[in-house]
């Protein structure tokens, strides 16, 4: 029987981290960090003037006007979400599936978390009718839903919510008086930016949306934790900003002084940064497309990746083969694929999906090579998919999934 209690079988409640890009650090970022390494004073809670002004300019270029006194910085998006959850109070709503780090921070505060189904065409935003029904049910049972966390450019599904789906969700949330936190960590990693329409909920509902962006999505290495939050410009936004700073102060959650320098530099988006982001996004888009084609050819279901450095696959069609290998749930699938593929393969249970569903997130970073030289070669090559080490990695993935497909066909009962 599938386990109903995942506790005690692997670290199922927390993690995994964001998909890494696997690339060498941009030299200009290293220089900015080195120049600030001797800095003895700490960055103020919520970020110093240079960092906040750079964050405002970053959002201004994306059509989201921002003021320094409505922006806060923290050592990663999880710290900001924890502070926002504590400041807003009430129960939390998230889509199913959702980023692995969203729900644990609410639970750490003792806040109930309710997962809401997503529409067929995308992940990251709840289906509006499912959202309304969930809010009605929670309130009928004495709950107090106040916060909805969503992402237009999504982890784990690698989809981008179309404007009509986002608008329906935002309209439903506004009607129920919910505050929205829009995780826009992956907005700068669109695989086809000229062919993809990405709207922020803050453009649709400016007075009730706080935008959070973790710079590890596109601008900084994940080992240099930094994130920024943009609050509504009205009085309620001012009050929320103040409460969040109170929580960050209580947590001692401030960006390290030396890290603030490359964070501000990256947010200014000088040419070296924009060129690297464009090159990295293009590289991961090509590898993600190749990975997707090899996975779905063996039978799993997966939406084509449109953003980020990952894809989300449902191995339900291969259940018979996986059962024969002793795999009956997402935790066992994670362990099985990690061993077979030789790279992390976090199961869908980490993202709020049911433990019994055979879903997994696969990342492109591990396919770029094992050494800095190999990964740098991927970045510089006009044909990275033809590099021997990338071909070997993709062929290995194909072999693992093809073997499962062959096993499933072998054990399929006769019709």
GROMACS .gro file of C-alpha atoms in nm:
model
  415
    1UNK     CA    1   0.000   0.000   0.000
    2UNK     CA    2   0.120   0.356  -0.062
    3UNK     CA    3   0.235   0.526   0.254
    4UNK     CA    4  -0.010   0.775   0.398
    5UNK     CA    5   0.240   0.916   0.646
    6UNK     CA    6   0.555   1.040   0.470
    7UNK     CA    7   0.724   1.150   0.793
    8UNK     CA    8   1.044   0.971   0.871
    9UNK     CA    9   1.105   0.850   0.517
   10UNK     CA   10   1.351   1.096   0.374
   11UNK     CA   11   1.346   1.476   0.410
   12UNK     CA   12   1.002   1.513   0.260
   13UNK     CA   13   0.887   1.837   0.425
   14UNK     CA   14   1.160   2.080   0.328
   15UNK     CA   15   1.361   2.157   0.019
   16UNK     CA   16   1.475   2.104  -0.246
   17UNK     CA   17   1.659   2.425  -0.339
   18UNK     CA   18   1.594   2.624  -0.654
   19UNK     CA   19   1.728   2.466  -0.975
   20UNK     CA   20   2.082   2.598  -1.015
   21UNK     CA   21   2.217   2.721  -1.347
   22UNK     CA   22   2.541   2.525  -1.305
   23UNK     CA   23   2.746   2.800  -1.470
   24UNK     CA   24   3.062   2.979  -1.355
   25UNK     CA   25   3.000   3.305  -1.170
   26UNK     CA   26   3.005   3.615  -1.391
   27UNK     CA   27   3.347   3.784  -1.340
   28UNK     CA   28   3.190   4.128  -1.293
   29UNK     CA   29   2.981   3.993  -1.005
   30UNK     CA   30   3.291   3.839  -0.849
   31UNK     CA   31   3.469   4.174  -0.880
   32UNK     CA   32   3.179   4.355  -0.711
   33UNK     CA   33   3.182   4.104  -0.426
   34UNK     CA   34   3.559   4.125  -0.388
   35UNK     CA   35   3.550   4.505  -0.380
   36UNK     CA   36   3.304   4.491  -0.089
   37UNK     CA   37   3.470   4.204   0.096
   38UNK     CA   38   3.647   4.437   0.341
   39UNK     CA   39   3.321   4.606   0.438
   40UNK     CA   40   3.286   4.577   0.816
   41UNK     CA   41   2.940   4.726   0.863
   42UNK     CA   42   2.627   4.526   0.795
   43UNK     CA   43   2.352   4.608   0.550
   44UNK     CA   44   2.052   4.769   0.725
   45UNK     CA   45   1.748   4.549   0.781
   46UNK     CA   46   1.543   4.571   0.465
   47UNK     CA   47   1.839   4.685   0.256
   48UNK     CA   48   2.048   4.999   0.216
   49UNK     CA   49   1.974   5.294  -0.016
   50UNK     CA   50   2.187   5.172  -0.309
   51UNK     CA   51   2.023   4.829  -0.311
   52UNK     CA   52   1.670   4.964  -0.275
   53UNK     CA   53   1.719   5.221  -0.551
   54UNK     CA   54   1.855   4.951  -0.781
   55UNK     CA   55   1.551   4.733  -0.703
   56UNK     CA   56   1.315   5.023  -0.783
   57UNK     CA   57   1.488   5.078  -1.118
   58UNK     CA   58   1.467   4.705  -1.193
   59UNK     CA   59   1.090   4.707  -1.144
   60UNK     CA   60   1.044   5.038  -1.324
   61UNK     CA   61   1.195   4.879  -1.635
   62UNK     CA   62   0.926   4.610  -1.611
   63UNK     CA   63   0.640   4.853  -1.584
   64UNK     CA   64   0.600   4.825  -1.207
   65UNK     CA   65   0.664   5.164  -1.048
   66UNK     CA   66   0.835   5.125  -0.712
   67UNK     CA   67   0.939   5.356  -0.427
   68UNK     CA   68   1.234   5.290  -0.194
   69UNK     CA   69   1.008   5.314   0.112
   70UNK     CA   70   0.789   5.039  -0.037
   71UNK     CA   71   1.074   4.798  -0.110
   72UNK     CA   72   1.253   4.558   0.124
   73UNK     CA   73   1.549   4.329   0.072
   74UNK     CA   74   1.628   4.009   0.256
   75UNK     CA   75   1.867   3.712   0.250
   76UNK     CA   76   1.660   3.512   0.004
   77UNK     CA   77   1.293   3.494  -0.087
   78UNK     CA   78   1.211   3.242   0.191
   79UNK     CA   79   1.299   3.501   0.459
   80UNK     CA   80   1.076   3.759   0.291
   81UNK     CA   81   0.786   3.516   0.254
   82UNK     CA   82   0.818   3.413   0.619
   83UNK     CA   83   0.807   3.779   0.722
   84UNK     CA   84   0.509   3.849   0.496
   85UNK     CA   85   0.319   3.549   0.629
   86UNK     CA   86   0.383   3.655   0.987
   87UNK     CA   87   0.282   4.015   0.913
   88UNK     CA   88  -0.041   3.933   0.728
   89UNK     CA   89  -0.171   3.664   0.962
   90UNK     CA   90  -0.445   3.418   0.876
   91UNK     CA   91  -0.446   3.101   0.669
   92UNK     CA   92  -0.243   3.058   0.350
   93UNK     CA   93  -0.355   2.939   0.007
   94UNK     CA   94  -0.113   2.803  -0.254
   95UNK     CA   95  -0.156   2.627  -0.589
   96UNK     CA   96  -0.100   2.254  -0.624
   97UNK     CA   97   0.181   2.197  -0.708
   98UNK     CA   98   0.382   2.494  -0.586
   99UNK     CA   99   0.740   2.589  -0.507
  100UNK     CA  100   0.878   2.358  -0.240
  101UNK     CA  101   0.966   2.641  -0.001
  102UNK     CA  102   0.627   2.815   0.019
  103UNK     CA  103   0.427   2.592   0.251
  104UNK     CA  104   0.693   2.505   0.514
  105UNK     CA  105   0.736   2.867   0.617
  106UNK     CA  106   0.367   2.905   0.689
  107UNK     CA  107   0.370   2.581   0.888
  108UNK     CA  108   0.668   2.703   1.091
  109UNK     CA  109   0.442   2.988   1.203
  110UNK     CA  110   0.161   2.746   1.283
  111UNK     CA  111  -0.051   2.870   0.990
  112UNK     CA  112  -0.272   2.625   0.802
  113UNK     CA  113  -0.186   2.586   0.434
  114UNK     CA  114  -0.449   2.490   0.177
  115UNK     CA  115  -0.355   2.369  -0.171
  116UNK     CA  116  -0.578   2.470  -0.462
  117UNK     CA  117  -0.595   2.293  -0.799
  118UNK     CA  118  -0.453   2.472  -1.104
  119UNK     CA  119  -0.606   2.500  -1.453
  120UNK     CA  120  -0.514   2.248  -1.720
  121UNK     CA  121  -0.303   2.488  -1.927
  122UNK     CA  122  -0.056   2.596  -1.660
  123UNK     CA  123   0.067   2.570  -1.305
  124UNK     CA  124   0.150   2.846  -1.060
  125UNK     CA  125  -0.195   3.006  -1.034
  126UNK     CA  126  -0.509   2.844  -0.887
  127UNK     CA  127  -0.816   2.769  -1.092
  128UNK     CA  128  -1.059   3.050  -0.997
  129UNK     CA  129  -1.353   2.820  -0.925
  130UNK     CA  130  -1.138   2.589  -0.714
  131UNK     CA  131  -1.006   2.896  -0.531
  132UNK     CA  132  -1.355   3.025  -0.452
  133UNK     CA  133  -1.468   2.683  -0.334
  134UNK     CA  134  -1.160   2.641  -0.113
  135UNK     CA  135  -1.210   2.982   0.047
  136UNK     CA  136  -1.578   2.905   0.108
  137UNK     CA  137  -1.497   2.569   0.264
  138UNK     CA  138  -1.216   2.705   0.484
  139UNK     CA  139  -1.436   2.984   0.616
  140UNK     CA  140  -1.725   2.744   0.675
  141UNK     CA  141  -1.491   2.537   0.890
  142UNK     CA  142  -1.386   2.840   1.095
  143UNK     CA  143  -1.067   2.926   0.907
  144UNK     CA  144  -0.942   3.270   0.812
  145UNK     CA  145  -0.785   3.269   0.463
  146UNK     CA  146  -0.594   3.592   0.402
  147UNK     CA  147  -0.293   3.519   0.183
  148UNK     CA  148  -0.262   3.364  -0.164
  149UNK     CA  149   0.088   3.287  -0.295
  150UNK     CA  150   0.122   3.233  -0.669
  151UNK     CA  151   0.377   3.248  -0.951
  152UNK     CA  152   0.313   3.342  -1.313
  153UNK     CA  153   0.647   3.196  -1.425
  154UNK     CA  154   0.635   2.879  -1.223
  155UNK     CA  155   0.849   2.642  -1.026
  156UNK     CA  156   0.797   2.347  -1.043
  157UNK     CA  157   0.589   2.323  -1.364
  158UNK     CA  158   0.807   2.555  -1.579
  159UNK     CA  159   0.489   2.702  -1.731
  160UNK     CA  160   0.384   3.064  -1.779
  161UNK     CA  161   0.026   3.144  -1.687
  162UNK     CA  162  -0.162   3.309  -1.978
  163UNK     CA  163  -0.309   3.651  -1.898
  164UNK     CA  164  -0.668   3.525  -1.908
  165UNK     CA  165  -0.598   3.252  -1.651
  166UNK     CA  166  -0.415   3.497  -1.428
  167UNK     CA  167  -0.690   3.758  -1.459
  168UNK     CA  168  -0.960   3.508  -1.359
  169UNK     CA  169  -0.756   3.401  -1.056
  170UNK     CA  170  -0.678   3.758  -0.948
  171UNK     CA  171  -1.042   3.862  -0.988
  172UNK     CA  172  -1.156   3.573  -0.769
  173UNK     CA  173  -0.890   3.651  -0.505
  174UNK     CA  174  -0.983   4.019  -0.501
  175UNK     CA  175  -1.349   3.934  -0.452
  176UNK     CA  176  -1.258   3.734  -0.143
  177UNK     CA  177  -1.036   4.007   0.003
  178UNK     CA  178  -0.713   3.805  -0.020
  179UNK     CA  179  -0.368   3.960  -0.026
  180UNK     CA  180  -0.150   3.814  -0.302
  181UNK     CA  181   0.222   3.744  -0.293
  182UNK     CA  182   0.353   3.705  -0.648
  183UNK     CA  183   0.676   3.507  -0.660
  184UNK     CA  184   0.846   3.642  -0.972
  185UNK     CA  185   1.180   3.471  -0.926
  186UNK     CA  186   1.165   3.317  -1.275
  187UNK     CA  187   1.017   3.605  -1.475
  188UNK     CA  188   1.355   3.685  -1.637
  189UNK     CA  189   1.407   3.327  -1.757
  190UNK     CA  190   1.137   3.304  -2.026
  191UNK     CA  191   1.255   3.067  -2.298
  192UNK     CA  192   1.084   3.267  -2.575
  193UNK     CA  193   1.041   3.618  -2.433
  194UNK     CA  194   0.925   3.769  -2.762
  195UNK     CA  195   0.651   3.508  -2.798
  196UNK     CA  196   0.540   3.491  -2.434
  197UNK     CA  197   0.308   3.738  -2.262
  198UNK     CA  198   0.393   3.762  -1.893
  199UNK     CA  199   0.184   3.990  -1.675
  200UNK     CA  200   0.238   4.046  -1.305
  201UNK     CA  201  -0.064   4.031  -1.074
  202UNK     CA  202   0.059   4.368  -0.946
  203UNK     CA  203  -0.041   4.517  -1.282
  204UNK     CA  204  -0.396   4.389  -1.234
  205UNK     CA  205  -0.446   4.442  -0.860
  206UNK     CA  206  -0.187   4.702  -0.752
  207UNK     CA  207  -0.328   4.763  -0.403
  208UNK     CA  208  -0.331   4.399  -0.291
  209UNK     CA  209  -0.019   4.241  -0.442
  210UNK     CA  210   0.332   4.216  -0.299
  211UNK     CA  211   0.595   4.103  -0.549
  212UNK     CA  212   0.888   3.890  -0.432
  213UNK     CA  213   1.190   3.818  -0.651
  214UNK     CA  214   1.479   3.594  -0.549
  215UNK     CA  215   1.790   3.705  -0.737
  216UNK     CA  216   1.904   3.343  -0.760
  217UNK     CA  217   1.647   3.300  -1.039
  218UNK     CA  218   1.848   3.488  -1.301
  219UNK     CA  219   2.087   3.745  -1.154
  220UNK     CA  220   2.299   3.596  -0.873
  221UNK     CA  221   2.450   3.260  -0.780
  222UNK     CA  222   2.228   3.077  -0.528
  223UNK     CA  223   2.511   3.076  -0.275
  224UNK     CA  224   2.483   3.455  -0.248
  225UNK     CA  225   2.135   3.483  -0.091
  226UNK     CA  226   1.950   3.801  -0.180
  227UNK     CA  227   1.589   3.882  -0.265
  228UNK     CA  228   1.373   4.192  -0.292
  229UNK     CA  229   1.004   4.260  -0.226
  230UNK     CA  230   0.785   4.536  -0.373
  231UNK     CA  231   0.485   4.644  -0.166
  232UNK     CA  232   0.166   4.826  -0.272
  233UNK     CA  233   0.203   5.205  -0.282
  234UNK     CA  234  -0.101   5.284  -0.065
  235UNK     CA  235  -0.124   5.326   0.312
  236UNK     CA  236  -0.197   4.956   0.362
  237UNK     CA  237   0.123   4.882   0.171
  238UNK     CA  238   0.317   5.121   0.395
  239UNK     CA  239   0.182   4.947   0.706
  240UNK     CA  240   0.261   4.601   0.567
  241UNK     CA  241   0.613   4.714   0.476
  242UNK     CA  242   0.667   4.835   0.834
  243UNK     CA  243   0.541   4.507   0.984
  244UNK     CA  244   0.765   4.305   0.752
  245UNK     CA  245   1.067   4.510   0.860
  246UNK     CA  246   0.974   4.439   1.221
  247UNK     CA  247   0.974   4.065   1.153
  248UNK     CA  248   1.300   4.079   0.958
  249UNK     CA  249   1.455   4.269   1.248
  250UNK     CA  250   1.337   4.009   1.497
  251UNK     CA  251   1.482   3.735   1.278
  252UNK     CA  252   1.809   3.918   1.219
  253UNK     CA  253   1.740   3.857   0.849
  254UNK     CA  254   1.958   4.104   0.663
  255UNK     CA  255   2.164   4.068   0.347
  256UNK     CA  256   2.535   4.029   0.413
  257UNK     CA  257   2.715   4.355   0.343
  258UNK     CA  258   2.948   4.217   0.074
  259UNK     CA  259   2.659   4.039  -0.104
  260UNK     CA  260   2.459   4.364  -0.123
  261UNK     CA  261   2.717   4.509  -0.364
  262UNK     CA  262   2.682   4.246  -0.641
  263UNK     CA  263   2.306   4.236  -0.577
  264UNK     CA  264   2.276   4.610  -0.645
  265UNK     CA  265   2.506   4.578  -0.946
  266UNK     CA  266   2.300   4.293  -1.092
  267UNK     CA  267   1.970   4.476  -1.035
  268UNK     CA  268   2.105   4.772  -1.233
  269UNK     CA  269   2.135   4.527  -1.526
  270UNK     CA  270   2.453   4.656  -1.694
  271UNK     CA  271   2.549   4.498  -2.025
  272UNK     CA  272   2.763   4.215  -1.881
  273UNK     CA  273   2.469   4.103  -1.663
  274UNK     CA  274   2.205   4.122  -1.936
  275UNK     CA  275   2.433   3.942  -2.180
  276UNK     CA  276   2.499   3.660  -1.933
  277UNK     CA  277   2.131   3.627  -1.842
  278UNK     CA  278   2.033   3.609  -2.208
  279UNK     CA  279   2.300   3.350  -2.285
  280UNK     CA  280   2.217   3.138  -1.980
  281UNK     CA  281   1.843   3.146  -2.051
  282UNK     CA  282   1.899   3.050  -2.414
  283UNK     CA  283   2.126   2.762  -2.311
  284UNK     CA  284   1.888   2.622  -2.052
  285UNK     CA  285   1.592   2.662  -2.287
  286UNK     CA  286   1.763   2.446  -2.550
  287UNK     CA  287   1.864   2.183  -2.297
  288UNK     CA  288   1.516   2.183  -2.139
  289UNK     CA  289   1.354   2.129  -2.479
  290UNK     CA  290   1.588   1.840  -2.551
  291UNK     CA  291   1.527   1.691  -2.206
  292UNK     CA  292   1.150   1.725  -2.246
  293UNK     CA  293   1.149   1.551  -2.583
  294UNK     CA  294   1.344   1.254  -2.447
  295UNK     CA  295   1.125   1.219  -2.140
  296UNK     CA  296   0.784   1.240  -2.311
  297UNK     CA  297   0.896   1.007  -2.590
  298UNK     CA  298   0.907   0.731  -2.328
  299UNK     CA  299   0.548   0.791  -2.215
  300UNK     CA  300   0.552   1.035  -1.920
  301UNK     CA  301   0.333   1.343  -1.939
  302UNK     CA  302   0.487   1.690  -1.915
  303UNK     CA  303   0.391   2.036  -2.029
  304UNK     CA  304   0.661   2.189  -2.252
  305UNK     CA  305   0.894   2.402  -2.036
  306UNK     CA  306   0.854   2.775  -2.102
  307UNK     CA  307   1.062   2.924  -1.821
  308UNK     CA  308   1.333   2.838  -1.570
  309UNK     CA  309   1.583   2.554  -1.564
  310UNK     CA  310   1.354   2.258  -1.507
  311UNK     CA  311   1.050   2.060  -1.616
  312UNK     CA  312   0.780   1.869  -1.429
  313UNK     CA  313   0.691   1.518  -1.542
  314UNK     CA  314   0.413   1.276  -1.449
  315UNK     CA  315   0.534   0.916  -1.470
  316UNK     CA  316   0.187   0.771  -1.410
  317UNK     CA  317   0.184   0.603  -1.756
  318UNK     CA  318   0.490   0.403  -1.645
  319UNK     CA  319   0.343   0.297  -1.311
  320UNK     CA  320   0.345  -0.075  -1.393
  321UNK     CA  321   0.717  -0.069  -1.469
  322UNK     CA  322   0.794   0.140  -1.164
  323UNK     CA  323   0.588  -0.091  -0.941
  324UNK     CA  324   0.800  -0.381  -1.059
  325UNK     CA  325   1.104  -0.186  -0.941
  326UNK     CA  326   0.947  -0.130  -0.598
  327UNK     CA  327   0.841   0.228  -0.669
  328UNK     CA  328   0.492   0.306  -0.543
  329UNK     CA  329   0.500   0.674  -0.450
  330UNK     CA  330   0.680   1.000  -0.516
  331UNK     CA  331   0.942   0.953  -0.244
  332UNK     CA  332   1.041   0.615  -0.382
  333UNK     CA  333   1.037   0.761  -0.734
  334UNK     CA  334   1.273   1.036  -0.619
  335UNK     CA  335   1.518   0.785  -0.477
  336UNK     CA  336   1.490   0.554  -0.779
  337UNK     CA  337   1.545   0.823  -1.042
  338UNK     CA  338   1.819   1.002  -0.846
  339UNK     CA  339   2.013   0.674  -0.838
  340UNK     CA  340   1.945   0.588  -1.202
  341UNK     CA  341   2.001   0.935  -1.346
  342UNK     CA  342   2.287   1.034  -1.118
  343UNK     CA  343   2.131   1.373  -1.044
  344UNK     CA  344   1.866   1.514  -0.809
  345UNK     CA  345   1.509   1.427  -0.906
  346UNK     CA  346   1.281   1.565  -0.631
  347UNK     CA  347   0.940   1.402  -0.617
  348UNK     CA  348   0.613   1.585  -0.654
  349UNK     CA  349   0.531   1.542  -0.284
  350UNK     CA  350   0.788   1.811  -0.215
  351UNK     CA  351   0.579   2.053  -0.419
  352UNK     CA  352   0.246   1.977  -0.256
  353UNK     CA  353   0.132   1.702  -0.490
  354UNK     CA  354  -0.011   1.382  -0.349
  355UNK     CA  355   0.247   1.132  -0.227
  356UNK     CA  356   0.090   0.860  -0.441
  357UNK     CA  357   0.123   1.061  -0.763
  358UNK     CA  358   0.437   0.966  -0.958
  359UNK     CA  359   0.556   1.316  -1.042
  360UNK     CA  360   0.907   1.457  -1.045
  361UNK     CA  361   1.096   1.778  -1.122
  362UNK     CA  362   1.400   1.740  -1.343
  363UNK     CA  363   1.657   2.019  -1.376
  364UNK     CA  364   1.882   2.109  -1.667
  365UNK     CA  365   2.183   2.231  -1.467
  366UNK     CA  366   2.329   1.884  -1.400
  367UNK     CA  367   2.324   1.809  -1.775
  368UNK     CA  368   2.574   2.085  -1.855
  369UNK     CA  369   2.879   1.898  -1.729
  370UNK     CA  370   3.068   1.798  -1.420
  371UNK     CA  371   3.344   2.062  -1.426
  372UNK     CA  372   3.355   2.439  -1.456
  373UNK     CA  373   3.533   2.404  -1.790
  374UNK     CA  374   3.261   2.182  -1.933
  375UNK     CA  375   2.985   2.414  -1.813
  376UNK     CA  376   3.165   2.721  -1.946
  377UNK     CA  377   3.204   2.544  -2.279
  378UNK     CA  378   2.826   2.499  -2.291
  379UNK     CA  379   2.778   2.870  -2.241
  380UNK     CA  380   3.017   2.965  -2.520
  381UNK     CA  381   2.927   2.698  -2.775
  382UNK     CA  382   2.689   2.785  -3.063
  383UNK     CA  383   2.575   2.420  -3.055
  384UNK     CA  384   2.578   2.310  -2.689
  385UNK     CA  385   2.359   2.005  -2.756
  386UNK     CA  386   2.633   1.867  -2.981
  387UNK     CA  387   2.901   1.880  -2.714
  388UNK     CA  388   3.004   1.525  -2.619
  389UNK     CA  389   2.939   1.560  -2.247
  390UNK     CA  390   2.594   1.709  -2.304
  391UNK     CA  391   2.509   1.437  -2.554
  392UNK     CA  392   2.619   1.171  -2.305
  393UNK     CA  393   2.405   1.322  -2.031
  394UNK     CA  394   2.095   1.348  -2.251
  395UNK     CA  395   2.149   0.998  -2.392
  396UNK     CA  396   2.171   0.864  -2.038
  397UNK     CA  397   1.839   1.025  -1.947
  398UNK     CA  398   1.686   0.882  -2.263
  399UNK     CA  399   1.819   0.536  -2.182
  400UNK     CA  400   1.673   0.540  -1.829
  401UNK     CA  401   1.327   0.645  -1.949
  402UNK     CA  402   1.331   0.418  -2.253
  403UNK     CA  403   1.408   0.121  -2.026
  404UNK     CA  404   1.107   0.208  -1.813
  405UNK     CA  405   0.889   0.237  -2.125
  406UNK     CA  406   1.008  -0.102  -2.249
  407UNK     CA  407   0.939  -0.257  -1.909
  408UNK     CA  408   0.590  -0.106  -1.905
  409UNK     CA  409   0.514  -0.246  -2.250
  410UNK     CA  410   0.652  -0.586  -2.151
  411UNK     CA  411   0.433  -0.608  -1.843
  412UNK     CA  412   0.122  -0.452  -1.993
  413UNK     CA  413  -0.163  -0.706  -1.971
  414UNK     CA  414  -0.291  -0.840  -2.305
  415UNK     CA  415  -0.607  -0.678  -2.440
   0.00000   0.00000   0.00000
